[in-house]
């Protein structure tokens, strides 16, 4: 990290560690998925293919993050449960939440064609999420009971609603008919009017889906004489159970007992208000500038795997810029953004009430949309390259109380852009000249900006003549039309002028 007079702005970042021994659950939900379902013509009340896509994304999440040992989902929702001893990203709520939401959002469009080969994805899906801190295993048990009860209640209602609509009722008329009805009355309506036995509907619709990892024997290789050599490997399983929080289901899975704990007895009456009290919510201070900064996760590896040009790949930077422009189009409360490399900062207007200023909602929605847009836009910028795996981004929300401090924050990020880019330009010029990476690092150790510029001249590079996007980063903001700016002048003067 670059040292500068603007470093003080880091003191505004808040620590949001989920303290042990709380169990960590991340729940994600689709943003406006009713519209997404209508636009993509999902079958109502349940599209089995769309649900299988959600389950496939959940499997990918568990395969990517070994600290997640159990998940439960239905409709456009999934809950991910971490093992009780997890130290994943130092248990920081914003980091954990944003990474899970980001990866899920990237996987969804990546797998779309596998499940909908005849349908084009018309716009990127967005998910928002939150962290639930379960103080005890009993709270987790009640949480899972609550979510499965929601699955049943919502599915039974929607099954009735769409059967009535199919029979000729308007949606409003169907809602009036169902108003105040109990579960038994809905079951009778389905059976008597439509010949539907609700209990015979697919388990996935009525009960939701569990995904968890299990150790299973698999053939790792064959010996010289052809004998299979077996090893225990983690494999994902999808299970449907009538009671995911019941002892009879939970306590038979040894890995769940080991990594999370066991249920002493079955649940009684569910109290959603009690469970909601464990939601990890950070409501951001009113009348302050909100900045959402997102960063690529392990992007050094991502760049290597996808053979990005070093020190800068213009197409990769333009892909990032296109995603930032899409964010400003999608979220009207975002008024300005600044980006460099695999990082982007989004500034929300001071009086924003987006997600009621809940940090979890704002961060997760922006990170999710950016991630899915990155996957969808990939082919536009890399038509000859396959996306080999889904990217992920982490994010955080920071509040700045004055325009001067916000300006200093942006100046800090731009100073960082300049110092890092100058260093990387020198580093890769040395490597391409034949030096090892270790030798290049030693050569640059302790050098100042002027010395680096002189060094680059030995390779025929005038640093100040390099594209402004590389040296100064990119700004995206809204006028009457969208503009993408790469500036030679310092960002603080540009920002004040707007």
Tab-separated table of C-alpha atoms in Angstrom:
chain	number	residue	atom	x	y	z
A	1	UNK	CA	0.000	0.000	0.000
A	2	UNK	CA	1.308	3.414	-0.950
A	3	UNK	CA	2.323	5.804	1.818
A	4	UNK	CA	0.874	9.290	1.416
A	5	UNK	CA	-0.691	12.134	3.365
A	6	UNK	CA	-4.090	10.676	2.477
A	7	UNK	CA	-3.511	7.437	4.411
A	8	UNK	CA	-5.519	8.753	7.353
A	9	UNK	CA	-8.786	7.968	5.514
A	10	UNK	CA	-8.246	4.282	6.355
A	11	UNK	CA	-9.216	5.101	9.944
A	12	UNK	CA	-12.848	5.412	8.798
A	13	UNK	CA	-13.016	1.720	7.926
A	14	UNK	CA	-14.951	-0.223	10.566
A	15	UNK	CA	-14.016	-3.635	11.940
A	16	UNK	CA	-16.981	-6.012	11.609
A	17	UNK	CA	-15.591	-9.273	12.961
A	18	UNK	CA	-18.122	-11.930	13.949
A	19	UNK	CA	-16.805	-13.023	17.313
A	20	UNK	CA	-16.410	-16.680	18.263
A	21	UNK	CA	-18.172	-18.894	19.220
A	22	UNK	CA	-21.027	-17.500	17.083
A	23	UNK	CA	-21.889	-19.722	14.127
A	24	UNK	CA	-21.811	-17.785	10.848
A	25	UNK	CA	-24.616	-18.096	8.298
A	26	UNK	CA	-24.708	-16.140	5.027
A	27	UNK	CA	-28.125	-15.869	3.398
A	28	UNK	CA	-28.479	-14.589	-0.141
A	29	UNK	CA	-31.692	-13.667	-1.970
A	30	UNK	CA	-32.400	-12.668	-5.541
A	31	UNK	CA	-33.038	-8.952	-6.126
A	32	UNK	CA	-36.352	-8.433	-7.945
A	33	UNK	CA	-36.302	-12.061	-9.070
A	34	UNK	CA	-39.991	-11.949	-9.920
A	35	UNK	CA	-39.115	-9.673	-12.836
A	36	UNK	CA	-36.085	-11.827	-13.695
A	37	UNK	CA	-38.347	-14.910	-13.767
A	38	UNK	CA	-40.931	-13.194	-15.975
A	39	UNK	CA	-38.390	-11.846	-18.448
A	40	UNK	CA	-36.798	-15.296	-18.783
A	41	UNK	CA	-40.184	-17.041	-18.879
A	42	UNK	CA	-39.667	-19.336	-15.907
A	43	UNK	CA	-42.481	-21.801	-15.327
A	44	UNK	CA	-44.850	-20.908	-12.488
A	45	UNK	CA	-45.077	-21.484	-9.555
A	46	UNK	CA	-41.842	-23.481	-9.819
A	47	UNK	CA	-39.336	-23.855	-12.630
A	48	UNK	CA	-37.469	-27.075	-11.917
A	49	UNK	CA	-34.600	-26.143	-14.227
A	50	UNK	CA	-34.139	-22.753	-12.529
A	51	UNK	CA	-34.118	-24.441	-9.108
A	52	UNK	CA	-31.533	-26.956	-10.328
A	53	UNK	CA	-29.398	-24.027	-11.523
A	54	UNK	CA	-29.584	-22.501	-8.033
A	55	UNK	CA	-28.578	-25.867	-6.534
A	56	UNK	CA	-25.644	-26.175	-8.948
A	57	UNK	CA	-24.438	-22.717	-7.905
A	58	UNK	CA	-24.687	-23.737	-4.236
A	59	UNK	CA	-22.603	-26.842	-4.957
A	60	UNK	CA	-19.944	-24.655	-6.593
A	61	UNK	CA	-19.874	-22.393	-3.528
A	62	UNK	CA	-19.272	-25.350	-1.210
A	63	UNK	CA	-16.569	-26.705	-3.511
A	64	UNK	CA	-14.870	-23.300	-3.637
A	65	UNK	CA	-15.029	-22.550	0.088
A	66	UNK	CA	-14.296	-25.624	2.275
A	67	UNK	CA	-15.265	-23.720	5.439
A	68	UNK	CA	-18.903	-23.876	4.306
A	69	UNK	CA	-20.190	-27.274	5.362
A	70	UNK	CA	-23.958	-27.022	4.882
A	71	UNK	CA	-26.457	-25.020	2.861
A	72	UNK	CA	-30.208	-24.870	2.459
A	73	UNK	CA	-32.117	-23.196	-0.342
A	74	UNK	CA	-35.455	-22.738	-2.066
A	75	UNK	CA	-36.791	-20.435	-4.762
A	76	UNK	CA	-34.199	-17.618	-5.242
A	77	UNK	CA	-32.702	-17.979	-1.742
A	78	UNK	CA	-29.773	-19.912	-0.265
A	79	UNK	CA	-28.288	-20.026	3.245
A	80	UNK	CA	-24.670	-21.099	3.765
A	81	UNK	CA	-23.486	-22.369	7.160
A	82	UNK	CA	-19.804	-22.152	8.113
A	83	UNK	CA	-18.095	-24.622	10.412
A	84	UNK	CA	-17.939	-23.409	14.001
A	85	UNK	CA	-14.119	-23.085	14.039
A	86	UNK	CA	-13.869	-21.070	10.822
A	87	UNK	CA	-11.247	-18.339	10.564
A	88	UNK	CA	-12.274	-17.511	7.000
A	89	UNK	CA	-11.021	-13.977	6.306
A	90	UNK	CA	-10.628	-13.397	10.049
A	91	UNK	CA	-14.421	-13.774	10.378
A	92	UNK	CA	-14.990	-10.282	8.913
A	93	UNK	CA	-18.682	-10.067	8.025
A	94	UNK	CA	-18.389	-7.754	4.993
A	95	UNK	CA	-15.573	-9.813	3.475
A	96	UNK	CA	-17.352	-13.133	3.971
A	97	UNK	CA	-20.702	-11.855	2.727
A	98	UNK	CA	-19.369	-10.075	-0.355
A	99	UNK	CA	-17.211	-13.024	-1.456
A	100	UNK	CA	-20.045	-15.557	-1.201
A	101	UNK	CA	-22.531	-13.279	-2.982
A	102	UNK	CA	-19.961	-12.375	-5.638
A	103	UNK	CA	-18.967	-15.953	-6.397
A	104	UNK	CA	-22.597	-17.133	-6.514
A	105	UNK	CA	-23.445	-14.244	-8.858
A	106	UNK	CA	-20.531	-15.107	-11.161
A	107	UNK	CA	-21.356	-18.810	-11.235
A	108	UNK	CA	-25.042	-18.228	-12.086
A	109	UNK	CA	-24.451	-16.734	-15.579
A	110	UNK	CA	-21.483	-19.075	-16.117
A	111	UNK	CA	-23.751	-22.114	-15.717
A	112	UNK	CA	-26.799	-20.592	-17.427
A	113	UNK	CA	-26.288	-22.297	-20.808
A	114	UNK	CA	-25.833	-25.657	-19.111
A	115	UNK	CA	-29.401	-25.432	-17.809
A	116	UNK	CA	-31.044	-23.145	-20.390
A	117	UNK	CA	-29.286	-23.981	-23.705
A	118	UNK	CA	-32.106	-22.457	-25.759
A	119	UNK	CA	-32.491	-19.250	-23.743
A	120	UNK	CA	-30.329	-16.161	-23.796
A	121	UNK	CA	-29.753	-14.447	-20.477
A	122	UNK	CA	-31.203	-11.009	-21.139
A	123	UNK	CA	-29.694	-9.194	-18.169
A	124	UNK	CA	-27.485	-10.130	-15.249
A	125	UNK	CA	-29.018	-11.482	-12.040
A	126	UNK	CA	-28.384	-9.656	-8.780
A	127	UNK	CA	-28.389	-11.089	-5.275
A	128	UNK	CA	-28.249	-9.317	-1.948
A	129	UNK	CA	-27.354	-10.923	1.343
A	130	UNK	CA	-26.800	-10.669	5.044
A	131	UNK	CA	-24.862	-12.393	7.794
A	132	UNK	CA	-26.673	-14.159	10.622
A	133	UNK	CA	-24.697	-14.756	13.841
A	134	UNK	CA	-26.109	-17.811	15.572
A	135	UNK	CA	-25.059	-17.598	19.207
A	136	UNK	CA	-25.793	-21.294	19.810
A	137	UNK	CA	-26.527	-24.443	17.824
A	138	UNK	CA	-30.155	-24.073	18.973
A	139	UNK	CA	-30.398	-20.691	17.219
A	140	UNK	CA	-29.104	-22.287	14.015
A	141	UNK	CA	-31.668	-25.074	14.397
A	142	UNK	CA	-34.484	-22.557	14.793
A	143	UNK	CA	-33.162	-20.513	11.867
A	144	UNK	CA	-33.223	-23.558	9.551
A	145	UNK	CA	-36.732	-24.476	10.754
A	146	UNK	CA	-37.861	-20.921	10.016
A	147	UNK	CA	-36.468	-20.954	6.472
A	148	UNK	CA	-37.985	-24.353	5.681
A	149	UNK	CA	-41.337	-23.232	7.050
A	150	UNK	CA	-41.112	-20.182	4.756
A	151	UNK	CA	-40.384	-22.533	1.847
A	152	UNK	CA	-43.517	-24.586	2.554
A	153	UNK	CA	-45.805	-21.606	3.235
A	154	UNK	CA	-44.695	-19.658	0.159
A	155	UNK	CA	-44.805	-22.659	-2.149
A	156	UNK	CA	-48.256	-23.750	-1.015
A	157	UNK	CA	-49.602	-20.212	-1.478
A	158	UNK	CA	-47.978	-19.785	-4.905
A	159	UNK	CA	-49.206	-23.189	-6.078
A	160	UNK	CA	-52.773	-22.180	-5.222
A	161	UNK	CA	-52.352	-18.684	-6.688
A	162	UNK	CA	-51.129	-19.835	-10.093
A	163	UNK	CA	-53.672	-22.657	-10.341
A	164	UNK	CA	-56.407	-20.072	-9.826
A	165	UNK	CA	-54.819	-17.770	-12.419
A	166	UNK	CA	-54.564	-20.663	-14.899
A	167	UNK	CA	-58.270	-21.342	-14.339
A	168	UNK	CA	-59.162	-17.833	-15.514
A	169	UNK	CA	-58.930	-15.665	-12.398
A	170	UNK	CA	-56.919	-12.473	-12.411
A	171	UNK	CA	-53.963	-12.385	-10.061
A	172	UNK	CA	-55.793	-9.872	-7.861
A	173	UNK	CA	-58.909	-12.074	-7.725
A	174	UNK	CA	-56.778	-15.095	-6.810
A	175	UNK	CA	-55.121	-13.132	-3.992
A	176	UNK	CA	-58.546	-12.178	-2.607
A	177	UNK	CA	-59.698	-15.803	-2.652
A	178	UNK	CA	-56.605	-16.913	-0.736
A	179	UNK	CA	-56.698	-14.065	1.762
A	180	UNK	CA	-56.876	-15.437	5.316
A	181	UNK	CA	-56.950	-19.109	4.288
A	182	UNK	CA	-55.115	-21.700	6.403
A	183	UNK	CA	-52.855	-24.505	5.213
A	184	UNK	CA	-55.603	-27.139	5.295
A	185	UNK	CA	-57.962	-24.923	3.316
A	186	UNK	CA	-55.314	-24.427	0.638
A	187	UNK	CA	-54.734	-28.181	0.442
A	188	UNK	CA	-58.482	-28.756	0.011
A	189	UNK	CA	-58.725	-26.040	-2.653
A	190	UNK	CA	-55.916	-27.654	-4.655
A	191	UNK	CA	-57.390	-31.142	-4.396
A	192	UNK	CA	-61.072	-30.357	-4.863
A	193	UNK	CA	-60.795	-27.746	-7.632
A	194	UNK	CA	-57.693	-28.897	-9.480
A	195	UNK	CA	-57.133	-32.522	-8.468
A	196	UNK	CA	-53.713	-31.672	-7.023
A	197	UNK	CA	-52.483	-33.578	-3.984
A	198	UNK	CA	-50.023	-31.076	-2.516
A	199	UNK	CA	-48.064	-33.767	-0.695
A	200	UNK	CA	-47.390	-35.519	-4.003
A	201	UNK	CA	-45.656	-32.503	-5.532
A	202	UNK	CA	-41.850	-32.818	-5.957
A	203	UNK	CA	-39.962	-32.647	-2.651
A	204	UNK	CA	-37.696	-29.900	-3.972
A	205	UNK	CA	-40.712	-27.583	-4.330
A	206	UNK	CA	-42.228	-28.360	-0.909
A	207	UNK	CA	-39.146	-28.909	1.222
A	208	UNK	CA	-36.312	-27.018	-0.448
A	209	UNK	CA	-32.843	-28.447	-1.048
A	210	UNK	CA	-29.899	-29.199	1.244
A	211	UNK	CA	-26.365	-29.222	-0.110
A	212	UNK	CA	-23.520	-30.475	2.020
A	213	UNK	CA	-20.134	-32.097	1.589
A	214	UNK	CA	-19.508	-35.707	2.420
A	215	UNK	CA	-16.338	-37.757	2.454
A	216	UNK	CA	-16.673	-40.494	-0.159
A	217	UNK	CA	-14.270	-43.024	-1.577
A	218	UNK	CA	-13.169	-42.269	-5.110
A	219	UNK	CA	-10.590	-43.747	-7.465
A	220	UNK	CA	-7.556	-41.456	-7.391
A	221	UNK	CA	-5.357	-43.472	-9.767
A	222	UNK	CA	-4.488	-46.979	-10.884
A	223	UNK	CA	-1.401	-48.895	-9.817
A	224	UNK	CA	0.966	-50.474	-12.318
A	225	UNK	CA	-0.942	-53.773	-12.211
A	226	UNK	CA	-4.236	-51.980	-12.854
A	227	UNK	CA	-5.559	-52.058	-9.290
A	228	UNK	CA	-7.584	-48.929	-8.448
A	229	UNK	CA	-6.131	-46.760	-5.669
A	230	UNK	CA	-8.910	-45.150	-3.685
A	231	UNK	CA	-8.866	-41.976	-1.639
A	232	UNK	CA	-11.435	-40.166	0.471
A	233	UNK	CA	-12.617	-36.991	-1.266
A	234	UNK	CA	-15.122	-34.297	-0.447
A	235	UNK	CA	-18.184	-34.584	-2.644
A	236	UNK	CA	-21.314	-32.491	-2.669
A	237	UNK	CA	-24.669	-34.117	-2.056
A	238	UNK	CA	-28.143	-32.678	-2.681
A	239	UNK	CA	-30.757	-33.987	-0.248
A	240	UNK	CA	-34.431	-33.201	0.284
A	241	UNK	CA	-35.769	-33.654	3.790
A	242	UNK	CA	-39.111	-32.942	5.415
A	243	UNK	CA	-37.351	-31.460	8.447
A	244	UNK	CA	-33.831	-30.150	7.806
A	245	UNK	CA	-33.551	-29.052	11.437
A	246	UNK	CA	-34.769	-32.342	12.893
A	247	UNK	CA	-32.509	-34.622	14.912
A	248	UNK	CA	-33.407	-37.594	12.707
A	249	UNK	CA	-31.927	-35.814	9.672
A	250	UNK	CA	-29.115	-33.708	11.097
A	251	UNK	CA	-27.595	-36.066	13.647
A	252	UNK	CA	-26.997	-38.950	11.232
A	253	UNK	CA	-24.442	-36.934	9.249
A	254	UNK	CA	-21.146	-37.222	11.104
A	255	UNK	CA	-19.444	-34.379	9.249
A	256	UNK	CA	-22.195	-31.944	10.319
A	257	UNK	CA	-21.924	-33.079	13.930
A	258	UNK	CA	-18.154	-32.631	13.847
A	259	UNK	CA	-18.009	-29.271	12.050
A	260	UNK	CA	-21.126	-27.562	13.437
A	261	UNK	CA	-22.618	-29.555	16.318
A	262	UNK	CA	-25.681	-31.674	17.034
A	263	UNK	CA	-29.297	-30.878	17.890
A	264	UNK	CA	-30.315	-32.031	21.371
A	265	UNK	CA	-34.056	-32.104	20.647
A	266	UNK	CA	-36.561	-31.236	17.948
A	267	UNK	CA	-37.882	-27.716	17.555
A	268	UNK	CA	-41.165	-26.480	18.906
A	269	UNK	CA	-42.934	-23.323	17.753
A	270	UNK	CA	-40.892	-21.052	15.484
A	271	UNK	CA	-40.369	-17.427	16.548
A	272	UNK	CA	-39.060	-15.459	13.513
A	273	UNK	CA	-38.680	-12.220	15.505
A	274	UNK	CA	-36.312	-13.979	17.898
A	275	UNK	CA	-34.203	-15.260	14.995
A	276	UNK	CA	-34.128	-11.840	13.313
A	277	UNK	CA	-32.481	-10.441	16.435
A	278	UNK	CA	-29.321	-12.321	15.422
A	279	UNK	CA	-29.018	-10.597	12.042
A	280	UNK	CA	-25.628	-8.907	11.750
A	281	UNK	CA	-26.701	-5.442	10.591
A	282	UNK	CA	-24.545	-2.351	10.255
A	283	UNK	CA	-26.735	0.644	9.452
A	284	UNK	CA	-24.552	3.361	8.003
A	285	UNK	CA	-24.468	6.814	9.543
A	286	UNK	CA	-26.985	9.258	7.991
A	287	UNK	CA	-25.895	12.304	5.981
A	288	UNK	CA	-22.478	10.841	5.167
A	289	UNK	CA	-20.925	9.892	1.870
A	290	UNK	CA	-21.079	6.118	1.413
A	291	UNK	CA	-18.240	4.524	-0.542
A	292	UNK	CA	-18.409	0.887	-1.631
A	293	UNK	CA	-14.953	-0.376	-2.592
A	294	UNK	CA	-14.684	-3.707	-4.350
A	295	UNK	CA	-11.470	-5.630	-5.078
A	296	UNK	CA	-10.762	-8.711	-7.148
A	297	UNK	CA	-10.148	-11.802	-5.043
A	298	UNK	CA	-6.892	-13.624	-5.928
A	299	UNK	CA	-6.739	-11.689	-9.203
A	300	UNK	CA	-3.016	-12.387	-9.612
A	301	UNK	CA	-3.964	-16.010	-10.249
A	302	UNK	CA	-6.975	-14.988	-12.369
A	303	UNK	CA	-4.707	-12.819	-14.550
A	304	UNK	CA	-2.135	-15.609	-14.933
A	305	UNK	CA	-4.728	-18.260	-15.814
A	306	UNK	CA	-6.314	-15.999	-18.418
A	307	UNK	CA	-2.945	-14.800	-19.771
A	308	UNK	CA	-3.553	-11.091	-19.237
A	309	UNK	CA	-0.852	-8.861	-20.639
A	310	UNK	CA	1.518	-7.483	-17.990
A	311	UNK	CA	1.841	-5.001	-16.390
A	312	UNK	CA	-1.496	-3.833	-17.818
A	313	UNK	CA	-4.065	-5.508	-20.036
A	314	UNK	CA	-6.106	-2.782	-21.711
A	315	UNK	CA	-8.978	-5.112	-22.551
A	316	UNK	CA	-9.193	-6.315	-18.955
A	317	UNK	CA	-9.256	-2.716	-17.705
A	318	UNK	CA	-11.936	-1.807	-20.231
A	319	UNK	CA	-13.974	-4.792	-19.060
A	320	UNK	CA	-13.765	-3.465	-15.490
A	321	UNK	CA	-14.805	-0.005	-16.733
A	322	UNK	CA	-17.790	-1.443	-18.613
A	323	UNK	CA	-18.987	-3.136	-15.418
A	324	UNK	CA	-18.624	0.122	-13.479
A	325	UNK	CA	-20.703	1.930	-16.104
A	326	UNK	CA	-23.367	-0.769	-15.796
A	327	UNK	CA	-23.428	-0.278	-12.000
A	328	UNK	CA	-24.172	3.436	-12.417
A	329	UNK	CA	-26.940	2.640	-14.890
A	330	UNK	CA	-28.470	0.035	-12.579
A	331	UNK	CA	-28.196	1.874	-9.242
A	332	UNK	CA	-29.273	5.495	-9.440
A	333	UNK	CA	-27.940	6.295	-5.973
A	334	UNK	CA	-24.371	5.669	-7.188
A	335	UNK	CA	-23.218	9.038	-8.493
A	336	UNK	CA	-19.494	8.602	-9.113
A	337	UNK	CA	-16.901	5.844	-9.302
A	338	UNK	CA	-13.147	5.544	-9.588
A	339	UNK	CA	-11.251	2.439	-10.590
A	340	UNK	CA	-7.807	1.024	-11.169
A	341	UNK	CA	-6.569	-2.497	-11.901
A	342	UNK	CA	-9.031	-4.959	-10.261
A	343	UNK	CA	-10.500	-2.344	-7.902
A	344	UNK	CA	-13.449	0.067	-8.115
A	345	UNK	CA	-14.856	2.568	-5.618
A	346	UNK	CA	-18.509	3.594	-5.910
A	347	UNK	CA	-19.711	6.801	-4.240
A	348	UNK	CA	-23.370	6.980	-3.225
A	349	UNK	CA	-25.078	10.313	-2.812
A	350	UNK	CA	-25.012	11.718	0.689
A	351	UNK	CA	-28.762	11.434	1.341
A	352	UNK	CA	-29.073	7.937	-0.137
A	353	UNK	CA	-31.588	5.586	1.504
A	354	UNK	CA	-30.597	2.646	-0.689
A	355	UNK	CA	-31.377	-0.534	1.307
A	356	UNK	CA	-32.253	1.785	4.219
A	357	UNK	CA	-28.485	2.417	4.413
A	358	UNK	CA	-27.867	-1.179	5.531
A	359	UNK	CA	-24.243	-1.955	4.685
A	360	UNK	CA	-24.930	-5.644	3.978
A	361	UNK	CA	-27.632	-4.891	1.417
A	362	UNK	CA	-25.720	-2.137	-0.375
A	363	UNK	CA	-22.390	-3.999	-0.523
A	364	UNK	CA	-23.850	-7.334	-1.557
A	365	UNK	CA	-26.114	-5.905	-4.279
A	366	UNK	CA	-23.337	-3.848	-5.899
A	367	UNK	CA	-20.744	-6.632	-5.659
A	368	UNK	CA	-23.263	-9.147	-7.010
A	369	UNK	CA	-24.284	-7.028	-9.996
A	370	UNK	CA	-20.657	-6.168	-10.818
A	371	UNK	CA	-19.662	-9.850	-10.663
A	372	UNK	CA	-22.451	-11.160	-12.886
A	373	UNK	CA	-21.906	-8.287	-15.333
A	374	UNK	CA	-18.181	-9.169	-15.511
A	375	UNK	CA	-19.078	-12.697	-16.643
A	376	UNK	CA	-21.745	-11.528	-19.102
A	377	UNK	CA	-19.434	-8.903	-20.667
A	378	UNK	CA	-16.421	-11.209	-20.905
A	379	UNK	CA	-16.962	-12.243	-24.543
A	380	UNK	CA	-17.315	-8.626	-25.659
A	381	UNK	CA	-13.749	-7.936	-24.560
A	382	UNK	CA	-12.155	-11.368	-24.935
A	383	UNK	CA	-13.944	-12.997	-27.896
A	384	UNK	CA	-11.098	-15.494	-28.412
A	385	UNK	CA	-10.645	-16.439	-24.750
A	386	UNK	CA	-12.756	-18.790	-22.695
A	387	UNK	CA	-13.546	-17.750	-19.148
A	388	UNK	CA	-11.869	-20.643	-17.324
A	389	UNK	CA	-13.418	-20.057	-13.924
A	390	UNK	CA	-15.721	-17.578	-12.240
A	391	UNK	CA	-14.133	-14.414	-10.803
A	392	UNK	CA	-15.049	-13.122	-7.363
A	393	UNK	CA	-14.790	-9.731	-5.678
A	394	UNK	CA	-14.897	-8.692	-2.061
A	395	UNK	CA	-16.365	-5.420	-0.889
A	396	UNK	CA	-16.754	-3.070	2.025
A	397	UNK	CA	-18.736	0.040	2.914
A	398	UNK	CA	-17.065	3.130	4.370
A	399	UNK	CA	-18.725	6.373	5.501
A	400	UNK	CA	-17.002	9.741	5.039
A	401	UNK	CA	-18.561	12.690	6.877
A	402	UNK	CA	-17.378	15.525	4.613
A	403	UNK	CA	-16.663	16.242	0.969
A	404	UNK	CA	-13.057	17.074	1.877
A	405	UNK	CA	-12.462	13.647	3.422
A	406	UNK	CA	-14.179	11.959	0.463
A	407	UNK	CA	-11.859	13.896	-1.843
A	408	UNK	CA	-8.864	12.725	0.188
A	409	UNK	CA	-10.106	9.135	-0.049
A	410	UNK	CA	-10.234	9.381	-3.848
A	411	UNK	CA	-6.830	11.058	-3.880
A	412	UNK	CA	-5.457	8.195	-1.773
A	413	UNK	CA	-6.728	5.642	-4.263
A	414	UNK	CA	-5.246	7.614	-7.174
A	415	UNK	CA	-1.873	7.980	-5.466
A	416	UNK	CA	-1.951	4.226	-4.924
A	417	UNK	CA	-2.756	3.754	-8.616
A	418	UNK	CA	0.253	5.818	-9.698
A	419	UNK	CA	2.763	4.220	-7.303
A	420	UNK	CA	1.645	0.653	-8.025
A	421	UNK	CA	1.518	1.150	-11.779
A	422	UNK	CA	4.947	2.790	-11.926
A	423	UNK	CA	6.422	-0.041	-9.858
A	424	UNK	CA	4.740	-2.747	-11.942
A	425	UNK	CA	5.798	-1.125	-15.216
A	426	UNK	CA	9.422	-1.179	-14.045
A	427	UNK	CA	9.121	-4.683	-12.619
A	428	UNK	CA	7.800	-6.288	-15.798
A	429	UNK	CA	10.229	-4.343	-17.996
A	430	UNK	CA	13.069	-5.859	-15.936
A	431	UNK	CA	11.531	-9.358	-16.091
A	432	UNK	CA	11.031	-9.133	-19.859
A	433	UNK	CA	14.678	-8.063	-20.189
A	434	UNK	CA	15.768	-11.395	-18.675
A	435	UNK	CA	15.889	-10.807	-14.925
A	436	UNK	CA	14.165	-13.181	-12.521
A	437	UNK	CA	11.251	-11.843	-10.503
A	438	UNK	CA	13.411	-11.951	-7.371
A	439	UNK	CA	16.195	-9.973	-9.066
A	440	UNK	CA	13.672	-7.423	-10.359
A	441	UNK	CA	12.284	-6.917	-6.854
A	442	UNK	CA	15.774	-6.440	-5.432
A	443	UNK	CA	16.643	-3.935	-8.171
A	444	UNK	CA	13.563	-1.852	-7.367
A	445	UNK	CA	13.894	-2.044	-3.602
A	446	UNK	CA	14.103	1.445	-2.095
A	447	UNK	CA	13.935	3.292	-5.443
A	448	UNK	CA	12.057	6.588	-5.709
A	449	UNK	CA	9.689	7.736	-8.471
A	450	UNK	CA	12.398	9.684	-10.352
A	451	UNK	CA	14.756	6.693	-10.305
A	452	UNK	CA	12.030	4.456	-11.698
A	453	UNK	CA	11.355	6.907	-14.525
A	454	UNK	CA	15.069	6.935	-15.373
A	455	UNK	CA	15.148	3.146	-15.300
A	456	UNK	CA	12.214	2.947	-17.719
A	457	UNK	CA	13.995	5.231	-20.183
A	458	UNK	CA	16.649	2.507	-20.486
A	459	UNK	CA	13.896	0.344	-21.987
A	460	UNK	CA	12.665	3.116	-24.274
A	461	UNK	CA	9.613	3.830	-22.114
A	462	UNK	CA	8.524	7.390	-21.336
A	463	UNK	CA	6.327	6.787	-18.305
A	464	UNK	CA	4.471	10.079	-18.672
A	465	UNK	CA	3.510	9.160	-22.237
A	466	UNK	CA	1.769	5.944	-21.191
A	467	UNK	CA	-2.056	5.934	-21.502
A	468	UNK	CA	-3.736	8.020	-18.801
A	469	UNK	CA	-5.946	5.058	-17.843
A	470	UNK	CA	-2.845	3.159	-16.690
A	471	UNK	CA	-1.259	6.033	-14.764
A	472	UNK	CA	-4.298	7.807	-13.357
A	473	UNK	CA	-7.131	5.283	-13.302
A	474	UNK	CA	-10.679	5.754	-14.635
A	475	UNK	CA	-13.674	7.791	-13.501
A	476	UNK	CA	-17.279	6.966	-14.345
A	477	UNK	CA	-20.040	9.435	-13.579
A	478	UNK	CA	-23.386	10.638	-14.835
A	479	UNK	CA	-24.139	13.713	-16.915
A	480	UNK	CA	-26.855	13.768	-19.571
A	481	UNK	CA	-25.131	10.721	-21.016
A	482	UNK	CA	-22.513	8.414	-19.507
A	483	UNK	CA	-18.861	9.316	-19.767
A	484	UNK	CA	-15.774	7.306	-18.979
A	485	UNK	CA	-12.821	9.564	-18.162
A	486	UNK	CA	-9.129	8.800	-17.808
A	487	UNK	CA	-7.404	11.906	-16.575
A	488	UNK	CA	-3.905	13.318	-16.437
A	489	UNK	CA	-4.994	15.904	-13.874
A	490	UNK	CA	-5.365	14.880	-10.211
A	491	UNK	CA	-8.722	13.362	-9.403
A	492	UNK	CA	-9.404	15.728	-6.512
A	493	UNK	CA	-9.629	18.752	-8.825
A	494	UNK	CA	-11.827	16.882	-11.250
A	495	UNK	CA	-14.108	15.749	-8.450
A	496	UNK	CA	-14.521	19.252	-7.041
A	497	UNK	CA	-15.380	20.608	-10.471
A	498	UNK	CA	-18.382	18.282	-10.760
